[in-house]
Coordinates of C-alpha atoms (C1' of nucleotides) in Angstrom, one line a residue:
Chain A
X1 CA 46.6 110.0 -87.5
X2 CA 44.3 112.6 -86.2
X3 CA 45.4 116.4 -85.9
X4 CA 46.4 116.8 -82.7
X5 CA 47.7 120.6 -82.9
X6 CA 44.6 122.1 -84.4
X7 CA 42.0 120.7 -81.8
X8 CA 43.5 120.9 -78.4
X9 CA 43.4 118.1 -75.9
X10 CA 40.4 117.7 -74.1
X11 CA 41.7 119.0 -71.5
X12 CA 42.5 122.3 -73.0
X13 CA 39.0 122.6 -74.4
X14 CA 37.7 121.8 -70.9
X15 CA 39.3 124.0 -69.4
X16 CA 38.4 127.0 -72.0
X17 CA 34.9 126.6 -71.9
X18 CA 35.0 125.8 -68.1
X19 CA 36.7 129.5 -68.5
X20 CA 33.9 131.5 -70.3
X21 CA 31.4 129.9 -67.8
X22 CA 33.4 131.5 -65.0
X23 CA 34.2 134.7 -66.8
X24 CA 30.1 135.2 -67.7
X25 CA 29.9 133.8 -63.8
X26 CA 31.8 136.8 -62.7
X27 CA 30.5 139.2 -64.6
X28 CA 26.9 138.5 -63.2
X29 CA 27.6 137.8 -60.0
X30 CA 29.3 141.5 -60.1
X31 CA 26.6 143.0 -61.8
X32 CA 23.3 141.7 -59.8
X33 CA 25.0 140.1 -56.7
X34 CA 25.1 136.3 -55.6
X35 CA 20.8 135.7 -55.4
X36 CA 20.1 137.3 -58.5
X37 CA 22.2 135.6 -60.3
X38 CA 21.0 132.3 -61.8
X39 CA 22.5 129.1 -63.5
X40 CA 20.5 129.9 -66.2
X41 CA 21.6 133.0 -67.0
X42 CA 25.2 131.9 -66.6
X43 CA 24.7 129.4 -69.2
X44 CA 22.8 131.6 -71.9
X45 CA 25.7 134.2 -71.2
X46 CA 28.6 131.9 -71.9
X47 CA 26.9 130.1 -74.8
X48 CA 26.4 126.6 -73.2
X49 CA 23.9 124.4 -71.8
X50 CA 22.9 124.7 -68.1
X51 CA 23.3 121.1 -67.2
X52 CA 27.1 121.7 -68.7
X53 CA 27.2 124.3 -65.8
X54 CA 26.0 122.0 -62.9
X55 CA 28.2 119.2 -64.8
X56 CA 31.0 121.3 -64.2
X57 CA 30.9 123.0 -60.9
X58 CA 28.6 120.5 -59.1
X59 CA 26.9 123.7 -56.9
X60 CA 26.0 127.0 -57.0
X61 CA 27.8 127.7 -54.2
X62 CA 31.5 126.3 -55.8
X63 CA 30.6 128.6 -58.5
X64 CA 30.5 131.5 -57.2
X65 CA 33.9 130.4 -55.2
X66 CA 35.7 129.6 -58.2
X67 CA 34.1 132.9 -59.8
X68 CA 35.1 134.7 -56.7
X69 CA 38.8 133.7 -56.7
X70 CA 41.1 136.6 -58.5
X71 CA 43.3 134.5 -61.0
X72 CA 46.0 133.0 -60.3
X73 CA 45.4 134.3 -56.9
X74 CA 48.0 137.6 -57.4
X75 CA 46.9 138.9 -54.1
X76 CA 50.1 137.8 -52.4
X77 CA 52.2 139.4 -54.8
X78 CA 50.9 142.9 -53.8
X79 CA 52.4 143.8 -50.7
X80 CA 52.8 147.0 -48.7
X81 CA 55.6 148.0 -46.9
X82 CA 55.5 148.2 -43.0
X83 CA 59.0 150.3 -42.5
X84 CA 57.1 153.5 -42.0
X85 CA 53.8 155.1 -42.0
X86 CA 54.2 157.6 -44.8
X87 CA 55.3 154.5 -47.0
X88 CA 52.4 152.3 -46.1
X89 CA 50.3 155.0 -46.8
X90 CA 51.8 156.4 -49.9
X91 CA 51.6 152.8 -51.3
X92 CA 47.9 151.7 -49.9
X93 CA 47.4 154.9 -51.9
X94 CA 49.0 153.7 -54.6
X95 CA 46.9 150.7 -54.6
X96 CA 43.9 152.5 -54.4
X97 CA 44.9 154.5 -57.3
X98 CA 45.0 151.4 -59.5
X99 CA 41.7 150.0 -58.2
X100 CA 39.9 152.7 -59.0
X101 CA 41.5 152.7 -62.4
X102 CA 40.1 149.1 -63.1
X103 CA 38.8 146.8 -60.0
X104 CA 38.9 143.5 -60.8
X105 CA 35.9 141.7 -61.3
X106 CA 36.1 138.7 -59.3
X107 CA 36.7 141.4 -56.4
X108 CA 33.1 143.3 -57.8
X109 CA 31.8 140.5 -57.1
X110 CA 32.5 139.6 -53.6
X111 CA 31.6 143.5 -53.1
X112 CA 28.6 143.2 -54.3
X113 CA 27.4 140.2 -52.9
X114 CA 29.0 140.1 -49.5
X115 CA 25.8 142.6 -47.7
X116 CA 23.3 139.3 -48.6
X117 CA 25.6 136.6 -48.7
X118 CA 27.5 134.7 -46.3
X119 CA 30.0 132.8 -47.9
X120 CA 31.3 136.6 -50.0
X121 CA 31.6 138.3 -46.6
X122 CA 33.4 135.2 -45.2
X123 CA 35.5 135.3 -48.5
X124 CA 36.2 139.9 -47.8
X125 CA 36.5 139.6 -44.5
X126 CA 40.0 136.8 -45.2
X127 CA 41.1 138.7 -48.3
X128 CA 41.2 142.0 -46.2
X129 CA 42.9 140.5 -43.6
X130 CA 46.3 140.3 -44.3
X131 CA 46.5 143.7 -45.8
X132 CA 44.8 144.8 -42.3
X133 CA 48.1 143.2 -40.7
X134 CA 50.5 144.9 -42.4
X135 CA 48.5 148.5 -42.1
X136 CA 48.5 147.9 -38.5
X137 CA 52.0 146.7 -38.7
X138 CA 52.8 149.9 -40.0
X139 CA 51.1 152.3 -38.0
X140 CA 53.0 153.2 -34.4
X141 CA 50.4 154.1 -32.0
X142 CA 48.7 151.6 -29.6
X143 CA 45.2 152.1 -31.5
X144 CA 46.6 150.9 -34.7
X145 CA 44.2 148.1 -35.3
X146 CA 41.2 150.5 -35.2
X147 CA 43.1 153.3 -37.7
X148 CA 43.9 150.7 -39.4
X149 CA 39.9 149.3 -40.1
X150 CA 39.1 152.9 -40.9
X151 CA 41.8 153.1 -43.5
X152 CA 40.4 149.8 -45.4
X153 CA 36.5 151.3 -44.3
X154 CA 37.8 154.0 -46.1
X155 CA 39.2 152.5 -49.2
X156 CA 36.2 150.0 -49.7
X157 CA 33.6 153.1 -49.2
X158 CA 35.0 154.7 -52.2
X159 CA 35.1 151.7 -54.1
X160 CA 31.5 150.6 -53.4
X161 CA 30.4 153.8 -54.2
X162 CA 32.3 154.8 -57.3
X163 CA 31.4 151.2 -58.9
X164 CA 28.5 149.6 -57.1
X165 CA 26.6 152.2 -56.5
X166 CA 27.9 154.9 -59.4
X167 CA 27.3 157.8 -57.4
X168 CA 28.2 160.6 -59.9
X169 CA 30.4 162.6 -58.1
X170 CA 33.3 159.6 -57.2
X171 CA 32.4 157.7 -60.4
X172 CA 33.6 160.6 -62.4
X173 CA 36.4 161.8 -61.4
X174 CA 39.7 160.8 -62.0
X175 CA 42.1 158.2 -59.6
X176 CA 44.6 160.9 -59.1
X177 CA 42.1 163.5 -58.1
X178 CA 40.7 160.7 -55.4
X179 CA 43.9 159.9 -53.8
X180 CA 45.3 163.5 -53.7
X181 CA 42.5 164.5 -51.7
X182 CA 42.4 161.6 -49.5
X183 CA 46.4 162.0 -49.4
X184 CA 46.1 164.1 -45.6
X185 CA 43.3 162.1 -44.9
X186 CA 45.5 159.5 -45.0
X187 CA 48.5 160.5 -43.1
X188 CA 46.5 162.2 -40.6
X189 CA 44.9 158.5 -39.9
X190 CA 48.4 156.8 -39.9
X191 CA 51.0 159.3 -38.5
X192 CA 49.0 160.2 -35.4
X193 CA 49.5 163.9 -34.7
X194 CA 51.0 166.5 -36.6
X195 CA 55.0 165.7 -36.2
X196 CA 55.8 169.7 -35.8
X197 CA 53.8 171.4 -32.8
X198 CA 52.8 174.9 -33.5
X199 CA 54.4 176.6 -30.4
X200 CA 58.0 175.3 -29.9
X201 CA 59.2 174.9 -26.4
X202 CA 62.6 176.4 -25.8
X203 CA 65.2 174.3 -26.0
X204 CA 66.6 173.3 -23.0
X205 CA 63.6 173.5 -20.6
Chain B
X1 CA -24.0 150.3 -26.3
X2 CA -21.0 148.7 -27.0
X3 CA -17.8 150.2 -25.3
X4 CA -15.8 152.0 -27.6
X5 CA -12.9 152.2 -25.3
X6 CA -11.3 149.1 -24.4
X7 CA -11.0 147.8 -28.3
X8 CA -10.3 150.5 -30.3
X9 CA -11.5 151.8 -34.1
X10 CA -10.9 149.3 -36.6
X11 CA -8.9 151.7 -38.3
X12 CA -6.9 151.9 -35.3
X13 CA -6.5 148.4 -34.8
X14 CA -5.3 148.1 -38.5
X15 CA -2.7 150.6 -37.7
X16 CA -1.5 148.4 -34.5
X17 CA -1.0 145.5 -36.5
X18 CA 0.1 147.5 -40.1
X19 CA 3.1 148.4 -37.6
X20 CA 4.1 145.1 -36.2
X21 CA 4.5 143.8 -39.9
X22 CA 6.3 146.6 -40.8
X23 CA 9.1 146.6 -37.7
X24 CA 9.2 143.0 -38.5
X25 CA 9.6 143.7 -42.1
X26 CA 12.7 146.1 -41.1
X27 CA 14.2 144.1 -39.2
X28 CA 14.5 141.0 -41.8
X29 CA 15.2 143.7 -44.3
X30 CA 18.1 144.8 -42.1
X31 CA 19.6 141.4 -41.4
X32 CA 19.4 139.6 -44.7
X33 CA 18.2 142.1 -47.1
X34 CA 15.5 142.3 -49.9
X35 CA 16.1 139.2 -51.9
X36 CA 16.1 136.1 -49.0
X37 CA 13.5 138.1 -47.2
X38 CA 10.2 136.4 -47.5
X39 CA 6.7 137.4 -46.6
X40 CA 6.3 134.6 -44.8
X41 CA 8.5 135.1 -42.6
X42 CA 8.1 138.2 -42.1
X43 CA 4.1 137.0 -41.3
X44 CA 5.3 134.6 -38.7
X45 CA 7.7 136.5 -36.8
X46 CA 4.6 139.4 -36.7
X47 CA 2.2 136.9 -35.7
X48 CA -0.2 137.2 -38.6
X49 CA -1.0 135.1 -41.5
X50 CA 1.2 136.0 -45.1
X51 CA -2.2 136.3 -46.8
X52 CA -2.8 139.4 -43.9
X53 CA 0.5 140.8 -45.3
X54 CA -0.5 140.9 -49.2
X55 CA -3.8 142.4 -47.9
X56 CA -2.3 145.5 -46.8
X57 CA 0.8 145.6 -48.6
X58 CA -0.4 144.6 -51.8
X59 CA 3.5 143.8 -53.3
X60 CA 6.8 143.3 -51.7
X61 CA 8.1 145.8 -53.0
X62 CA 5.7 148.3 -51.6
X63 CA 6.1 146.2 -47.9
X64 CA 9.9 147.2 -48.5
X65 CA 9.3 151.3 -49.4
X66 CA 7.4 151.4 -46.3
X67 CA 9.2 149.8 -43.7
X68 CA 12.6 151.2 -45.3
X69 CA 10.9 155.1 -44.5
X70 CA 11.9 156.1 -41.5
X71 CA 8.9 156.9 -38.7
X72 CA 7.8 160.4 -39.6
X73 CA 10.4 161.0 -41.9
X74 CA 12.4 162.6 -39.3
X75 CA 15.4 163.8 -41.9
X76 CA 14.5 166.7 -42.6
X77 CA 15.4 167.9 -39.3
X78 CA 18.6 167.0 -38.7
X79 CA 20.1 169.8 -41.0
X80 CA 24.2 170.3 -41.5
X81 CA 24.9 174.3 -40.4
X82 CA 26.7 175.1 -44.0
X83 CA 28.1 178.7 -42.7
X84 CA 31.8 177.1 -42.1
X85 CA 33.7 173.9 -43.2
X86 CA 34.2 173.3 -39.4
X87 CA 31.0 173.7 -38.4
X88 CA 29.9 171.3 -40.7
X89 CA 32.4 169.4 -39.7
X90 CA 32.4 169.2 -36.6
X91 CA 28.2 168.4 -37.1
X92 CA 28.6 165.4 -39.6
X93 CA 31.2 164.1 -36.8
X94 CA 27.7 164.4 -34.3
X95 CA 25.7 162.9 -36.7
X96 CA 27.9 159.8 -37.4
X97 CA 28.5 159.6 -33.6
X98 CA 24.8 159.0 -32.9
X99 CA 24.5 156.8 -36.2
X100 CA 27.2 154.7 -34.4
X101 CA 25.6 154.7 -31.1
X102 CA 22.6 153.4 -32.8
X103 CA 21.2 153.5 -36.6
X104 CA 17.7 153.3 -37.5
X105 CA 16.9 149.9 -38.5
X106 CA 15.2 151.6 -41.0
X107 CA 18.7 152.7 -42.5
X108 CA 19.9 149.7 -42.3
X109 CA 17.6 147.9 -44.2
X110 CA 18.2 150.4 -47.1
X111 CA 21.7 149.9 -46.6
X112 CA 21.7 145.9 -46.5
X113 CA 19.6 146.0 -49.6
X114 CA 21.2 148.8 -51.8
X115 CA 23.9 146.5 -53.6
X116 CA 21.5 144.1 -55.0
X117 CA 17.9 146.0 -55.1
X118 CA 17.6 148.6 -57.2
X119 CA 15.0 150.9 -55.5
X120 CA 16.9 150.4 -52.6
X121 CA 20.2 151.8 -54.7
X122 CA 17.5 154.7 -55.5
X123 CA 16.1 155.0 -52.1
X124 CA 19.9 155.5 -50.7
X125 CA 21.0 158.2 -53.7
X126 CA 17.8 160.6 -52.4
X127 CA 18.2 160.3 -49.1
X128 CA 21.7 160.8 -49.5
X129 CA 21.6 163.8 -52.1
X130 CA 20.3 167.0 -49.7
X131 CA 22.8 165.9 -47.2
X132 CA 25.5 166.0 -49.9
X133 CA 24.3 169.2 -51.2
X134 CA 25.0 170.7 -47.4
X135 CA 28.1 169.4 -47.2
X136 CA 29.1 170.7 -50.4
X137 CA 27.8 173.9 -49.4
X138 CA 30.0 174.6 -46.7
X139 CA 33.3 173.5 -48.3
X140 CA 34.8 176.6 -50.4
X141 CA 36.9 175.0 -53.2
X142 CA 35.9 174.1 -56.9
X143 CA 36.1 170.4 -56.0
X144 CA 33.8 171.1 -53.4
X145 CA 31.4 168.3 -54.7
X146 CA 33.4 165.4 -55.1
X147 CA 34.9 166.3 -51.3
X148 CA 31.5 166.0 -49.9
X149 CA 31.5 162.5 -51.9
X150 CA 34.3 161.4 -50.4
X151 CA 32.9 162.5 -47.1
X152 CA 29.8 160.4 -47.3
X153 CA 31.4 157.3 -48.8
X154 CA 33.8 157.7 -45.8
X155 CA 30.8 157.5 -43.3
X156 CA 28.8 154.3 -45.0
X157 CA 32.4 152.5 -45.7
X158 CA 32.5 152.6 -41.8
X159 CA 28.6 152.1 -41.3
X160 CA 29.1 149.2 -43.3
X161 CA 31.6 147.3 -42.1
X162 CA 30.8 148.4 -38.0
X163 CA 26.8 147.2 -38.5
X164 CA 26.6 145.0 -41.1
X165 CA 30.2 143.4 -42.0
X166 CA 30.7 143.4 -38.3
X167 CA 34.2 143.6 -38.3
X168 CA 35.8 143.6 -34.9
X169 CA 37.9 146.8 -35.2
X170 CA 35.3 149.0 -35.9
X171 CA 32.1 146.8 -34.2
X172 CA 34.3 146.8 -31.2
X173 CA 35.4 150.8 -30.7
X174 CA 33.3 152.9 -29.1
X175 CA 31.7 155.9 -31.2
X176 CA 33.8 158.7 -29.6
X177 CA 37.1 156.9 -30.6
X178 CA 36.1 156.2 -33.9
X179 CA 35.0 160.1 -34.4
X180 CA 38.1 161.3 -32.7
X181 CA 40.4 159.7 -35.3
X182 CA 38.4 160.8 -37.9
X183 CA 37.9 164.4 -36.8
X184 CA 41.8 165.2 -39.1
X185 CA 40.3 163.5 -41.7
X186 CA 37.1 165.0 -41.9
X187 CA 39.4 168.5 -41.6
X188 CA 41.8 167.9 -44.3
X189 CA 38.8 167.0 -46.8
X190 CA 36.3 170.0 -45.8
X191 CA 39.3 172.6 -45.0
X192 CA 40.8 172.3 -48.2
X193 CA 44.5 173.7 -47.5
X194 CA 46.5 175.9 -45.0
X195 CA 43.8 179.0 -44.7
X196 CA 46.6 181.2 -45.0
X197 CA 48.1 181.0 -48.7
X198 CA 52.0 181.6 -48.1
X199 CA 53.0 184.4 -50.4
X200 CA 50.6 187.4 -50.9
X201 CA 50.0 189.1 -53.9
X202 CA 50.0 192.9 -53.8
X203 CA 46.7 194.5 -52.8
X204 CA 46.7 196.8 -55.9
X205 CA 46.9 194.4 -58.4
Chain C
dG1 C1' -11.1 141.4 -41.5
dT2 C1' -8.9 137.1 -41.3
dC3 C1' -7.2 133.0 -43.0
dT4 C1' -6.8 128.7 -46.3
dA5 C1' -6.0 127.0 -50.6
dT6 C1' -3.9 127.3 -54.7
dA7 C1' -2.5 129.3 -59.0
dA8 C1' 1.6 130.5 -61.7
dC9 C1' 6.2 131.0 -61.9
dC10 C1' 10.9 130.9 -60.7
dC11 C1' 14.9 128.3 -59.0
dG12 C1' 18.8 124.5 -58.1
dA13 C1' 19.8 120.0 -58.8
dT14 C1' 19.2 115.1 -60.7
dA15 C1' 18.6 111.4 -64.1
dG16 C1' 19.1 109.7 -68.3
dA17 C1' 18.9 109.8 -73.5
dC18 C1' 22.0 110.6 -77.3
Chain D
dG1 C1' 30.5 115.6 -73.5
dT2 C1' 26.2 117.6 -74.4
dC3 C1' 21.4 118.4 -73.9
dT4 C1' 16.3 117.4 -72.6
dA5 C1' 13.1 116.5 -69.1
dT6 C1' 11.8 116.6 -64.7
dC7 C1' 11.8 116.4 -59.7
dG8 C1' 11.2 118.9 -55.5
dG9 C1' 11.4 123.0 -53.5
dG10 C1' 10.7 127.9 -53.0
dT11 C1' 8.5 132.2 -54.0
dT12 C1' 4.8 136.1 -54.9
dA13 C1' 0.3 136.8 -55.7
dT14 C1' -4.7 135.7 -56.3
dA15 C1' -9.4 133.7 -55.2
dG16 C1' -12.5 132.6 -52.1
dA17 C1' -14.3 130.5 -47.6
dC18 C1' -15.4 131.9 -43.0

DNA sequence: GTCTATAACCCGATAGAC
DNA sequence: GTCTATCGGGTTATAGAC
């Protein structure tokens, strides 16, 4: 009998080296954007054979898809609360916080490719959508949809220029310095106006 | 004698068509960016051979440092009054308002090219830098700097996604809108806290 | 000054040997 | 499954005819 523990299933082994192509896939594609980065290069990067690539994938176009996809697909599971403003915002704060402690990859690389390429704007424009819904959801005034886009304008600005672009002064500071200043930014974008007014009216006029 | 005045100097004929290649060259630049632009077409929608374009260009990337300058390098005069936080304030609000009402295509090429060209990445962090210094200026607080980053990535996240994402919220809204919700943002970021601290210390002391 | 032809070099994708 | 060879297409850039 041949071992069957100590050399997988084919299968398994298919599906490992299938997984260095698309981690040496992502990493490129994040680094030099969707043009720049060639088959070839994929290949060299992840140790195998450039045919074994095309074998795989088919296209360079399904590549970049599969590459593009965050695994397992744990976008659902993040999901912001709608009950109030201040909680949406504390927690798309939150959120922010944790991106800009380690963005995905996959997600660099939909960043960085989505100016020049169709299908990674396609592929932001669905991924933001849902967490557009439940910002707006959130938000009480009958502009919400537009505060809303400025809040994720907001969020992706940063991110683009912290890691995309590494403009020194975001890509050096710290997460919690980011999100406390953007804190009031924030709430002034999602609560409207200020809840007190300076000069209070007497009470029963 | 042959009449000088109905065709012009050589040299100024050169200029004439030098300048259709170039607002042809922005305006591929500007919708597809650096990589899928070709000089080809960028010849054919000027009306001129590609050999023409080589001629006077010499490289694509010098066809691209020209047409991304802006005519006459008007930047220097739109200068940020640094006196006050709301005066600059209130002034980059202006100056986004205008850039929403129309941005050079110039800029836009820049910007559609920065993620995946690097002297378009470089192009962007000059022209960005003495703008950054005023806004730093004018804010009073040690973190002055990486305020005046956030303020900046705040106005390309929505460049971006209004021109050249196209999203519908912010394509849609009209510039005033847009600048009106901002204006508490823009506040909270360059106004630091409450001017007045709460309790005083003693004026001896 | 203008345009044609082509050189030299990339790429993605395919076909087939092993 | 893996790799080599190559096809067909694209590009920038050059050389040279008119």
């Amino acid at each position: 009998m041949t071992e069957p523990r100590v050399r997988p299933t084919r299968a398994q082994q298919r599906r490992q080296t299938e997984e260095a192509i698309l981690a040496a896939a992502r990493q490129m594609f994040a680094e030099v954007g969707y043009d720049r980065t060639t088959i070839r290069a994929v290949a060299k990067a992840a140790g195998v054979d450039a045919g074994l690539v095309m074998h795989y994938f088919g296209t360079k176009d399904e590549l970049f898809s599969r590459a593009a996809k965050l695994p397992a697909e744990q976008l659902p599971a993040e999901q912001l609360p709608t009950d109030t403003a201040e909680q949406m915002t504390e927690a798309l704060l939150a959120s922010l916080a944790t991106r800009l402690d380690s963005e995905p990859v996959a997600s660099l690389a939909v960043l960085r490719s989505m100016l020049t390429n169709t299908a990674a704007a396609e592929r932001y424009r669905t991924a933001a959508e849902p967490r557009l819904n439940q910002i707006t959801a959130a938000i009480p005034t009958p502009d919400a949809e537009l505060r809303a886009g400025l809040l994720s304008a907001i969020v992706h600005g940063v991110i683009i220029e912290r890691y995309l672009l590494g403009l020194a002064r975001l890509a050096d500071a710290s997460p919690d310095q980011i999100i406390d200043l953007l804190r009031p930014c924030f709430q002034a974008l999602a609560a409207a106006q200020t809840p007190p007014p300076p000069d209070q009216p007497p009470t029963d006029s």
